[in-house]
Amino acid sequence: EEEMDTGLSSEKGWRDWSAAASGNEWKDAFYTFCKNDEKKTIVKKEGEANDEEEAPDTNASWKEVEWDEERAAASRALLEAEEKMSEEQSIQFEQNASQFWNTFYGKHNNRFFKARNYLPTRHPELVIDPAAELRAAAESGNEAPRRKIFMEIGCGTGSTLFPLLDLNHKAALAANREDLCPFFYAFDFSSEAVSLVIGNELYDEKLCKGFVCDVANEELPEEVRENSVDIGMMVFVMSAISPEKMKDAAARLYRSLRPGGFILFRDYGQLDMTQMRFVAKKGRKIDDNFYARADGTRTFFFDLPSTEQLFSSVGFDVRDLRFDIREIKNRKRMISMYRVWVCAKLYKPLDPSSSSSSSSSYSSSSRSSRFREASSSKK
């Protein structure tokens, strides 16, 4: 195909080159076109993440890249011109949020989100080392190490839960210390999703407990005691909550953590290509950086300052806060696309009473009274 001058300097430029290259289908400001010499076989490296919404095929590669201010400025100009939907419409999306997610999981079952096998590669602390646990217990004068508690927040169908459960159980069995395998809590506000978790052949009540909880509107059940959870995983979850309810949800999660425990946070970042796609779909904007998908589910796009403010305001020590920016090159379609995620570790201080603000320094470089179980039980 003929190589084109993409004209990156204006909104009109974005629209013109995209329309000319894709049959009048407007793409977004984060699309570019690969050069001919880039049309070659590309293999995605083992352990690299799949796209949470549209997993790239084997013709695509993921490359970590720097923040591009020129692209960002053009994207922001498009976002500022968007119009919000009516208040009546936004209320309907809020009132029917769980129904939309139940419909989503009823349709897709456990086929939509791929297993997040990349997480322990990036975060080795998600898999226990029994020998290290025993040494630490001996050094502290304890007779036996304490069994840790992990929790997947917004578990969906268990795409984080089951890979981690399997790895931790195998590590404990290899050391002949099954008692050291962490116990996993996993919850979601979609009863349909939780029923799929409980019905999974890997679900074992000796090792995990799945339950329904809308953490944006209700307390965690009393079985999840305050100051009890060692590690929480919150991956593409907070973005589905209305911004005005995020702080309440964060506070409830903070209370569940042990002092010194942390939550692994990963979610959509502002100017991600999925946000830019909403620009071309009129009537999807609920509020600034908050959108409704065609299936009624919603998503929010975070920046670094507001992320730090959200979590530090309830007591978290926000660490390692950064953008993870990836360029996806699809050699078959001859395009490159940009994904933007926000990542952080949210710690509960060892002395929570002394925590009044976060000590984070972030970077924009690329880098209820009882369990409410789902209606169906494990088969």
mmCIF file of C-alpha atoms in Angstrom:
data_model
loop_
_atom_site.group_PDB
_atom_site.id
_atom_site.type_symbol
_atom_site.label_atom_id
_atom_site.label_comp_id
_atom_site.label_asym_id
_atom_site.label_seq_id
_atom_site.Cartn_x
_atom_site.Cartn_y
_atom_site.Cartn_z
ATOM 1 C CA GLU A 1 0.000 0.000 0.000
ATOM 2 C CA GLU A 2 1.098 3.553 -0.667
ATOM 3 C CA GLU A 3 2.747 5.220 2.279
ATOM 4 C CA MET A 4 0.956 8.362 3.466
ATOM 5 C CA ASP A 5 1.801 11.546 5.309
ATOM 6 C CA THR A 6 -0.285 11.088 8.441
ATOM 7 C CA GLY A 7 -0.662 14.806 9.213
ATOM 8 C CA LEU A 8 -0.436 14.705 13.002
ATOM 9 C CA SER A 9 -0.835 18.406 13.725
ATOM 10 C CA SER A 10 -4.603 18.867 14.001
ATOM 11 C CA GLU A 11 -7.932 17.197 14.657
ATOM 12 C CA LYS A 12 -8.724 17.512 10.933
ATOM 13 C CA GLY A 13 -5.433 15.822 10.182
ATOM 14 C CA TRP A 14 -6.288 12.855 12.391
ATOM 15 C CA ARG A 15 -9.646 12.406 10.721
ATOM 16 C CA ASP A 16 -8.368 12.898 7.161
ATOM 17 C CA TRP A 17 -5.546 10.362 7.195
ATOM 18 C CA SER A 18 -7.601 7.805 9.067
ATOM 19 C CA ALA A 19 -10.576 8.074 6.716
ATOM 20 C CA ALA A 20 -8.370 7.862 3.642
ATOM 21 C CA ALA A 21 -6.617 4.765 4.917
ATOM 22 C CA SER A 22 -9.576 2.803 6.233
ATOM 23 C CA GLY A 23 -12.482 3.310 3.892
ATOM 24 C CA ASN A 24 -13.974 6.379 5.606
ATOM 25 C CA GLU A 25 -14.010 4.619 8.966
ATOM 26 C CA TRP A 26 -12.709 7.086 11.543
ATOM 27 C CA LYS A 27 -10.269 5.438 13.909
ATOM 28 C CA ASP A 28 -8.593 7.584 16.567
ATOM 29 C CA ALA A 29 -5.640 9.785 17.310
ATOM 30 C CA PHE A 30 -3.560 6.872 18.532
ATOM 31 C CA TYR A 31 -3.452 4.977 15.246
ATOM 32 C CA THR A 32 -0.460 5.162 12.934
ATOM 33 C CA PHE A 33 0.522 3.087 9.943
ATOM 34 C CA CYS A 34 3.476 0.738 9.843
ATOM 35 C CA LYS A 35 6.175 1.148 7.272
ATOM 36 C CA ASN A 36 6.614 -1.523 4.641
ATOM 37 C CA ASP A 37 9.805 -2.814 6.233
ATOM 38 C CA GLU A 38 7.835 -3.502 9.427
ATOM 39 C CA LYS A 39 5.572 -5.968 7.647
ATOM 40 C CA LYS A 40 7.210 -9.095 8.941
ATOM 41 C CA THR A 41 6.441 -11.886 11.358
ATOM 42 C CA ILE A 42 6.207 -10.591 14.914
ATOM 43 C CA VAL A 43 5.946 -12.914 17.897
ATOM 44 C CA LYS A 44 4.533 -11.632 21.168
ATOM 45 C CA LYS A 45 6.948 -12.321 24.017
ATOM 46 C CA GLU A 46 5.960 -14.886 26.595
ATOM 47 C CA GLY A 47 4.423 -13.326 29.682
ATOM 48 C CA GLU A 48 3.260 -10.134 27.983
ATOM 49 C CA ALA A 49 -0.290 -9.093 28.739
ATOM 50 C CA ASN A 50 -3.231 -9.599 26.474
ATOM 51 C CA ASP A 51 -5.519 -6.689 25.776
ATOM 52 C CA GLU A 52 -8.338 -6.821 28.307
ATOM 53 C CA GLU A 53 -10.960 -6.003 25.696
ATOM 54 C CA GLU A 54 -9.632 -7.134 22.346
ATOM 55 C CA ALA A 55 -6.799 -9.603 22.576
ATOM 56 C CA PRO A 56 -4.382 -9.101 19.685
ATOM 57 C CA ASP A 57 -3.742 -12.038 17.390
ATOM 58 C CA THR A 58 -0.415 -13.687 16.685
ATOM 59 C CA ASN A 59 0.316 -11.046 14.057
ATOM 60 C CA ALA A 60 0.677 -8.380 16.755
ATOM 61 C CA SER A 61 3.514 -7.329 19.036
ATOM 62 C CA TRP A 62 3.587 -5.277 22.245
ATOM 63 C CA LYS A 63 6.299 -2.693 22.760
ATOM 64 C CA GLU A 64 6.750 -0.407 25.743
ATOM 65 C CA VAL A 65 7.008 3.193 24.545
ATOM 66 C CA GLU A 66 7.404 6.725 25.864
ATOM 67 C CA TRP A 67 4.566 9.204 26.381
ATOM 68 C CA ASP A 68 3.959 11.237 23.212
ATOM 69 C CA GLU A 69 2.864 14.802 24.032
ATOM 70 C CA GLU A 70 1.949 15.600 20.430
ATOM 71 C CA ARG A 71 -0.455 12.697 20.252
ATOM 72 C CA ALA A 72 -1.741 13.472 23.742
ATOM 73 C CA ALA A 73 -2.499 17.090 22.858
ATOM 74 C CA ALA A 74 -4.428 16.088 19.749
ATOM 75 C CA SER A 75 -6.350 13.457 21.689
ATOM 76 C CA ARG A 76 -7.300 15.882 24.455
ATOM 77 C CA ALA A 77 -8.650 18.325 21.881
ATOM 78 C CA LEU A 78 -11.022 15.644 20.648
ATOM 79 C CA LEU A 79 -12.089 14.703 24.172
ATOM 80 C CA GLU A 80 -12.839 18.296 25.133
ATOM 81 C CA ALA A 81 -15.265 18.592 22.226
ATOM 82 C CA GLU A 82 -17.350 15.609 23.360
ATOM 83 C CA GLU A 83 -20.890 16.061 24.599
ATOM 84 C CA LYS A 84 -22.238 14.206 27.630
ATOM 85 C CA MET A 85 -25.343 12.070 27.584
ATOM 86 C CA SER A 86 -28.431 13.241 29.469
ATOM 87 C CA GLU A 87 -28.657 12.857 33.238
ATOM 88 C CA GLU A 88 -31.642 10.529 32.801
ATOM 89 C CA GLN A 89 -29.561 8.217 30.638
ATOM 90 C CA SER A 90 -26.635 8.187 33.073
ATOM 91 C CA ILE A 91 -28.987 7.314 35.957
ATOM 92 C CA GLN A 92 -30.301 4.332 34.009
ATOM 93 C CA PHE A 93 -26.764 3.013 33.513
ATOM 94 C CA GLU A 94 -26.085 3.361 37.255
ATOM 95 C CA GLN A 95 -29.323 1.719 38.358
ATOM 96 C CA ASN A 96 -28.900 -1.227 35.991
ATOM 97 C CA ALA A 97 -25.132 -1.705 36.372
ATOM 98 C CA SER A 98 -25.289 -5.202 37.897
ATOM 99 C CA GLN A 99 -27.911 -6.286 35.359
ATOM 100 C CA PHE A 100 -25.669 -5.225 32.476
ATOM 101 C CA TRP A 101 -22.718 -7.189 33.887
ATOM 102 C CA ASN A 102 -24.888 -10.241 34.567
ATOM 103 C CA THR A 103 -26.021 -10.130 30.943
ATOM 104 C CA PHE A 104 -22.387 -9.768 29.837
ATOM 105 C CA TYR A 105 -21.231 -12.844 31.778
ATOM 106 C CA GLY A 106 -24.345 -14.786 30.790
ATOM 107 C CA LYS A 107 -23.426 -14.197 27.157
ATOM 108 C CA HIS A 108 -19.670 -14.705 27.291
ATOM 109 C CA ASN A 109 -19.324 -17.092 30.270
ATOM 110 C CA ASN A 110 -15.591 -17.501 30.942
ATOM 111 C CA ARG A 111 -14.489 -17.074 27.322
ATOM 112 C CA PHE A 112 -13.969 -13.298 27.224
ATOM 113 C CA PHE A 113 -11.125 -12.500 29.638
ATOM 114 C CA LYS A 114 -7.986 -14.569 29.243
ATOM 115 C CA ALA A 115 -6.065 -15.932 32.227
ATOM 116 C CA ARG A 116 -3.733 -13.242 33.567
ATOM 117 C CA ASN A 117 -0.659 -15.437 33.586
ATOM 118 C CA TYR A 118 1.554 -12.382 33.226
ATOM 119 C CA LEU A 119 0.849 -11.092 36.749
ATOM 120 C CA PRO A 120 3.223 -13.382 38.724
ATOM 121 C CA THR A 121 5.942 -12.704 36.149
ATOM 122 C CA ARG A 122 5.724 -8.994 36.911
ATOM 123 C CA HIS A 123 4.908 -9.440 40.603
ATOM 124 C CA PRO A 124 6.693 -12.504 42.045
ATOM 125 C CA GLU A 125 5.312 -11.775 45.522
ATOM 126 C CA LEU A 126 1.940 -13.076 44.291
ATOM 127 C CA VAL A 127 3.363 -16.618 44.588
ATOM 128 C CA ILE A 128 4.579 -17.759 47.994
ATOM 129 C CA ASP A 129 8.014 -19.218 48.686
ATOM 130 C CA PRO A 130 7.400 -21.738 51.517
ATOM 131 C CA ALA A 131 11.097 -21.916 52.420
ATOM 132 C CA ALA A 132 11.281 -18.139 52.759
ATOM 133 C CA GLU A 133 8.084 -18.157 54.841
ATOM 134 C CA LEU A 134 9.589 -20.717 57.223
ATOM 135 C CA ARG A 135 12.856 -18.771 57.544
ATOM 136 C CA ALA A 136 10.997 -15.545 58.276
ATOM 137 C CA ALA A 137 8.926 -17.261 60.949
ATOM 138 C CA ALA A 138 12.035 -18.706 62.599
ATOM 139 C CA GLU A 139 13.816 -15.354 62.566
ATOM 140 C CA SER A 140 10.831 -13.674 64.204
ATOM 141 C CA GLY A 141 10.608 -16.316 66.917
ATOM 142 C CA ASN A 142 7.322 -17.811 65.725
ATOM 143 C CA GLU A 143 6.863 -21.568 65.789
ATOM 144 C CA ALA A 144 5.088 -21.622 62.432
ATOM 145 C CA PRO A 145 4.458 -19.142 59.639
ATOM 146 C CA ARG A 146 1.003 -17.657 59.290
ATOM 147 C CA ARG A 147 -1.183 -18.684 56.378
ATOM 148 C CA LYS A 148 -1.609 -15.622 54.165
ATOM 149 C CA ILE A 149 -4.884 -14.311 52.781
ATOM 150 C CA PHE A 150 -5.172 -13.065 49.204
ATOM 151 C CA MET A 151 -8.256 -11.407 47.726
ATOM 152 C CA GLU A 152 -9.297 -10.807 44.131
ATOM 153 C CA ILE A 153 -11.447 -7.684 44.014
ATOM 154 C CA GLY A 154 -13.918 -7.806 41.148
ATOM 155 C CA CYS A 155 -13.034 -11.380 40.263
ATOM 156 C CA GLY A 156 -15.175 -11.731 37.154
ATOM 157 C CA THR A 157 -14.815 -15.384 36.134
ATOM 158 C CA GLY A 158 -11.526 -15.833 38.023
ATOM 159 C CA SER A 159 -8.963 -14.851 35.391
ATOM 160 C CA THR A 160 -6.632 -13.732 38.187
ATOM 161 C CA LEU A 161 -7.827 -16.093 40.926
ATOM 162 C CA PHE A 162 -7.304 -19.451 39.265
ATOM 163 C CA PRO A 163 -3.804 -18.930 37.778
ATOM 164 C CA LEU A 164 -2.549 -17.656 41.152
ATOM 165 C CA LEU A 165 -4.366 -20.356 43.103
ATOM 166 C CA ASP A 166 -2.792 -23.034 40.926
ATOM 167 C CA LEU A 167 0.743 -21.635 41.224
ATOM 168 C CA ASN A 168 0.536 -21.145 44.987
ATOM 169 C CA HIS A 169 -0.969 -24.579 45.611
ATOM 170 C CA LYS A 170 1.748 -26.254 43.536
ATOM 171 C CA ALA A 171 4.475 -24.323 45.398
ATOM 172 C CA ALA A 172 3.036 -25.390 48.756
ATOM 173 C CA LEU A 173 2.694 -29.035 47.695
ATOM 174 C CA ALA A 174 6.261 -29.096 46.362
ATOM 175 C CA ALA A 175 7.486 -28.047 49.796
ATOM 176 C CA ASN A 176 5.163 -30.534 51.500
ATOM 177 C CA ARG A 177 3.508 -27.588 53.257
ATOM 178 C CA GLU A 178 0.011 -27.378 51.825
ATOM 179 C CA ASP A 179 -0.970 -25.499 54.982
ATOM 180 C CA LEU A 180 1.036 -22.523 53.690
ATOM 181 C CA CYS A 181 -0.977 -22.133 50.489
ATOM 182 C CA PRO A 182 -2.722 -18.760 50.815
ATOM 183 C CA PHE A 183 -6.472 -18.718 51.233
ATOM 184 C CA PHE A 184 -8.153 -16.730 48.481
ATOM 185 C CA TYR A 185 -11.269 -14.606 48.725
ATOM 186 C CA ALA A 186 -12.809 -13.654 45.387
ATOM 187 C CA PHE A 187 -15.830 -11.438 44.943
ATOM 188 C CA ASP A 188 -17.754 -9.589 42.282
ATOM 189 C CA PHE A 189 -21.015 -7.668 42.225
ATOM 190 C CA SER A 190 -22.234 -9.813 39.345
ATOM 191 C CA SER A 191 -23.917 -12.943 40.676
ATOM 192 C CA GLU A 192 -23.562 -14.492 37.211
ATOM 193 C CA ALA A 193 -19.786 -14.057 37.337
ATOM 194 C CA VAL A 194 -19.491 -15.533 40.827
ATOM 195 C CA SER A 195 -21.593 -18.537 39.825
ATOM 196 C CA LEU A 196 -19.065 -19.196 37.052
ATOM 197 C CA VAL A 197 -16.214 -18.990 39.570
ATOM 198 C CA ILE A 198 -17.901 -21.417 41.957
ATOM 199 C CA GLY A 199 -18.725 -23.759 39.082
ATOM 200 C CA ASN A 200 -15.137 -23.853 37.819
ATOM 201 C CA GLU A 201 -13.443 -27.246 38.198
ATOM 202 C CA LEU A 202 -10.485 -25.532 39.909
ATOM 203 C CA TYR A 203 -12.691 -24.057 42.645
ATOM 204 C CA ASP A 204 -11.874 -25.680 46.005
ATOM 205 C CA GLU A 205 -13.555 -24.463 49.200
ATOM 206 C CA LYS A 206 -10.496 -25.517 51.200
ATOM 207 C CA LEU A 207 -8.460 -22.983 49.249
ATOM 208 C CA CYS A 208 -10.847 -20.202 48.230
ATOM 209 C CA LYS A 209 -14.220 -18.581 48.833
ATOM 210 C CA GLY A 210 -16.257 -16.827 46.149
ATOM 211 C CA PHE A 211 -19.047 -14.452 47.074
ATOM 212 C CA VAL A 212 -21.179 -11.619 45.742
ATOM 213 C CA CYS A 213 -20.476 -8.120 47.038
ATOM 214 C CA ASP A 214 -21.017 -4.636 45.612
ATOM 215 C CA VAL A 215 -18.094 -2.935 47.321
ATOM 216 C CA ALA A 216 -19.182 0.441 45.938
ATOM 217 C CA ASN A 217 -22.379 0.310 47.976
ATOM 218 C CA GLU A 218 -21.915 -2.184 50.816
ATOM 219 C CA GLU A 219 -19.384 -3.402 53.339
ATOM 220 C CA LEU A 220 -17.426 -6.578 52.821
ATOM 221 C CA PRO A 221 -18.974 -9.489 54.757
ATOM 222 C CA GLU A 222 -17.790 -9.910 58.328
ATOM 223 C CA GLU A 223 -15.941 -13.130 57.424
ATOM 224 C CA VAL A 224 -13.414 -10.861 55.676
ATOM 225 C CA ARG A 225 -12.210 -9.312 58.913
ATOM 226 C CA GLU A 226 -10.651 -5.892 59.086
ATOM 227 C CA ASN A 227 -6.838 -5.955 58.996
ATOM 228 C CA SER A 228 -6.786 -9.519 57.626
ATOM 229 C CA VAL A 229 -5.914 -9.453 53.905
ATOM 230 C CA ASP A 230 -2.228 -9.619 52.944
ATOM 231 C CA ILE A 231 -2.487 -8.978 49.201
ATOM 232 C CA GLY A 232 -5.390 -7.783 47.080
ATOM 233 C CA MET A 233 -5.609 -7.825 43.279
ATOM 234 C CA MET A 234 -7.740 -5.101 41.689
ATOM 235 C CA VAL A 235 -7.253 -5.406 37.935
ATOM 236 C CA PHE A 236 -9.593 -3.448 35.632
ATOM 237 C CA VAL A 237 -12.193 -3.143 38.379
ATOM 238 C CA MET A 238 -12.332 0.388 39.806
ATOM 239 C CA SER A 239 -12.994 1.728 36.306
ATOM 240 C CA ALA A 240 -16.405 0.026 36.326
ATOM 241 C CA ILE A 241 -17.514 1.993 39.421
ATOM 242 C CA SER A 242 -19.133 5.425 39.270
ATOM 243 C CA PRO A 243 -16.484 8.045 40.135
ATOM 244 C CA GLU A 244 -18.553 9.444 43.019
ATOM 245 C CA LYS A 245 -18.543 5.999 44.686
ATOM 246 C CA MET A 246 -14.878 5.145 44.179
ATOM 247 C CA LYS A 247 -13.727 6.673 47.454
ATOM 248 C CA ASP A 248 -16.200 4.625 49.514
ATOM 249 C CA ALA A 249 -15.071 1.465 47.738
ATOM 250 C CA ALA A 250 -11.398 2.313 48.344
ATOM 251 C CA ALA A 251 -12.060 2.935 52.056
ATOM 252 C CA ARG A 252 -13.742 -0.454 52.484
ATOM 253 C CA LEU A 253 -10.826 -2.200 50.809
ATOM 254 C CA TYR A 254 -8.330 -0.270 52.929
ATOM 255 C CA ARG A 255 -9.994 -1.499 56.118
ATOM 256 C CA SER A 256 -9.701 -5.124 55.002
ATOM 257 C CA LEU A 257 -5.908 -4.987 54.553
ATOM 258 C CA ARG A 258 -3.410 -5.982 57.229
ATOM 259 C CA PRO A 259 -0.948 -3.220 58.119
ATOM 260 C CA GLY A 260 1.885 -3.704 55.649
ATOM 261 C CA GLY A 261 -0.396 -5.413 53.131
ATOM 262 C CA PHE A 262 -1.030 -4.015 49.678
ATOM 263 C CA ILE A 263 -3.397 -4.035 46.727
ATOM 264 C CA LEU A 264 -2.058 -4.466 43.215
ATOM 265 C CA PHE A 265 -3.893 -1.876 41.100
ATOM 266 C CA ARG A 266 -4.065 -1.891 37.312
ATOM 267 C CA ASP A 267 -6.684 -0.082 35.229
ATOM 268 C CA TYR A 268 -7.356 1.951 32.101
ATOM 269 C CA GLY A 269 -5.357 5.157 31.623
ATOM 270 C CA GLN A 270 -6.566 8.364 30.027
ATOM 271 C CA LEU A 271 -6.009 8.598 26.257
ATOM 272 C CA ASP A 272 -5.945 4.827 25.905
ATOM 273 C CA MET A 273 -7.058 3.854 22.414
ATOM 274 C CA THR A 274 -10.326 2.458 23.794
ATOM 275 C CA GLN A 275 -11.164 5.891 25.198
ATOM 276 C CA MET A 276 -10.416 7.516 21.870
ATOM 277 C CA ARG A 277 -12.788 5.095 20.154
ATOM 278 C CA PHE A 278 -15.618 6.420 22.299
ATOM 279 C CA VAL A 279 -15.073 9.831 20.686
ATOM 280 C CA ALA A 280 -16.317 8.432 17.385
ATOM 281 C CA LYS A 281 -19.367 6.835 19.022
ATOM 282 C CA LYS A 282 -21.769 9.635 19.856
ATOM 283 C CA GLY A 283 -23.785 9.505 23.039
ATOM 284 C CA ARG A 284 -21.449 7.261 25.055
ATOM 285 C CA LYS A 285 -19.932 9.868 27.379
ATOM 286 C CA ILE A 286 -21.467 9.786 30.882
ATOM 287 C CA ASP A 287 -19.029 12.258 32.424
ATOM 288 C CA ASP A 288 -15.418 13.327 31.992
ATOM 289 C CA ASN A 289 -13.381 10.179 31.266
ATOM 290 C CA PHE A 290 -16.409 7.963 32.048
ATOM 291 C CA TYR A 291 -18.238 6.084 29.274
ATOM 292 C CA ALA A 292 -20.934 3.516 28.587
ATOM 293 C CA ARG A 293 -20.175 0.657 26.235
ATOM 294 C CA ALA A 294 -22.704 -0.659 23.748
ATOM 295 C CA ASP A 295 -23.593 -3.523 26.112
ATOM 296 C CA GLY A 296 -24.364 -1.107 28.976
ATOM 297 C CA THR A 297 -21.233 -1.794 31.032
ATOM 298 C CA ARG A 298 -19.185 1.274 31.919
ATOM 299 C CA THR A 299 -15.538 2.222 32.098
ATOM 300 C CA PHE A 300 -13.509 5.086 33.562
ATOM 301 C CA PHE A 301 -10.059 6.214 32.425
ATOM 302 C CA PHE A 302 -7.576 7.313 35.113
ATOM 303 C CA ASP A 303 -4.704 9.771 35.185
ATOM 304 C CA LEU A 304 -1.878 9.758 37.743
ATOM 305 C CA PRO A 305 -2.768 12.745 39.992
ATOM 306 C CA SER A 306 -6.408 11.735 40.462
ATOM 307 C CA THR A 307 -5.418 8.111 41.101
ATOM 308 C CA GLU A 308 -3.010 9.152 43.828
ATOM 309 C CA GLN A 309 -5.567 11.506 45.347
ATOM 310 C CA LEU A 310 -8.305 8.858 45.348
ATOM 311 C CA PHE A 311 -6.324 6.248 47.257
ATOM 312 C CA SER A 312 -4.189 8.450 49.510
ATOM 313 C CA SER A 313 -7.343 10.228 50.723
ATOM 314 C CA VAL A 314 -8.488 7.041 52.492
ATOM 315 C CA GLY A 315 -5.053 6.229 53.962
ATOM 316 C CA PHE A 316 -3.191 4.234 51.308
ATOM 317 C CA ASP A 317 0.523 4.748 50.774
ATOM 318 C CA VAL A 318 0.545 4.870 46.954
ATOM 319 C CA ARG A 319 3.757 3.454 45.503
ATOM 320 C CA ASP A 320 5.095 2.717 42.029
ATOM 321 C CA LEU A 321 2.344 4.780 40.405
ATOM 322 C CA ARG A 322 2.994 5.034 36.674
ATOM 323 C CA PHE A 323 1.601 4.774 33.189
ATOM 324 C CA ASP A 324 2.225 1.552 31.305
ATOM 325 C CA ILE A 325 2.133 2.576 27.640
ATOM 326 C CA ARG A 326 2.282 -0.021 24.906
ATOM 327 C CA GLU A 327 2.396 0.248 21.141
ATOM 328 C CA ILE A 328 0.631 -2.649 19.471
ATOM 329 C CA LYS A 329 1.867 -3.293 15.951
ATOM 330 C CA ASN A 330 -0.389 -5.460 13.850
ATOM 331 C CA ARG A 331 1.552 -6.492 10.778
ATOM 332 C CA LYS A 332 -1.487 -8.056 9.091
ATOM 333 C CA ARG A 333 -3.536 -4.845 9.246
ATOM 334 C CA MET A 334 -0.407 -2.674 8.951
ATOM 335 C CA ILE A 335 -1.358 -0.392 11.824
ATOM 336 C CA SER A 336 0.017 0.439 15.246
ATOM 337 C CA MET A 337 -2.210 1.311 18.203
ATOM 338 C CA TYR A 338 -1.491 2.712 21.626
ATOM 339 C CA ARG A 339 -2.692 1.275 24.916
ATOM 340 C CA VAL A 340 -2.398 3.234 28.153
ATOM 341 C CA TRP A 341 -2.827 1.699 31.598
ATOM 342 C CA VAL A 342 -2.285 3.018 35.118
ATOM 343 C CA CYS A 343 -0.453 0.788 37.588
ATOM 344 C CA ALA A 344 0.289 1.140 41.302
ATOM 345 C CA LYS A 345 0.776 -0.706 44.573
ATOM 346 C CA LEU A 346 -1.497 0.533 47.337
ATOM 347 C CA TYR A 347 -0.019 -0.155 50.769
ATOM 348 C CA LYS A 348 -1.626 0.032 54.174
ATOM 349 C CA PRO A 349 1.039 1.572 56.448
ATOM 350 C CA LEU A 350 2.387 -0.521 59.316
ATOM 351 C CA ASP A 351 1.104 2.247 61.574
ATOM 352 C CA PRO A 352 -2.152 3.303 59.870
ATOM 353 C CA SER A 353 -2.767 6.058 62.429
ATOM 354 C CA SER A 354 0.310 7.915 61.169
ATOM 355 C CA SER A 355 -0.822 7.902 57.534
ATOM 356 C CA SER A 356 -2.337 11.188 56.436
ATOM 357 C CA SER A 357 -1.085 11.427 52.878
ATOM 358 C CA SER A 358 0.714 9.402 50.268
ATOM 359 C CA SER A 359 4.479 9.437 49.881
ATOM 360 C CA SER A 360 4.210 8.459 46.228
ATOM 361 C CA SER A 361 6.218 10.124 43.529
ATOM 362 C CA TYR A 362 4.680 9.061 40.257
ATOM 363 C CA SER A 363 6.057 9.083 36.757
ATOM 364 C CA SER A 364 4.421 9.400 33.353
ATOM 365 C CA SER A 365 7.182 7.481 31.640
ATOM 366 C CA SER A 366 6.359 4.237 29.914
ATOM 367 C CA ARG A 367 6.989 2.004 32.309
ATOM 368 C CA SER A 368 -22.451 -7.160 54.508
ATOM 369 C CA SER A 369 -23.037 -9.551 57.648
ATOM 370 C CA ARG A 370 -22.564 -12.804 55.719
ATOM 371 C CA PHE A 371 -21.437 -14.136 52.372
ATOM 372 C CA ARG A 372 -24.030 -13.812 49.606
ATOM 373 C CA GLU A 373 -23.143 -16.675 47.333
ATOM 374 C CA ALA A 374 -24.249 -16.963 43.734
ATOM 375 C CA SER A 375 -27.408 -18.982 43.161
ATOM 376 C CA SER A 376 -25.624 -21.891 41.521
ATOM 377 C CA SER A 377 -23.158 -24.026 43.439
ATOM 378 C CA LYS A 378 -20.105 -25.950 42.310
ATOM 379 C CA LYS A 379 -21.040 -28.917 40.200
#
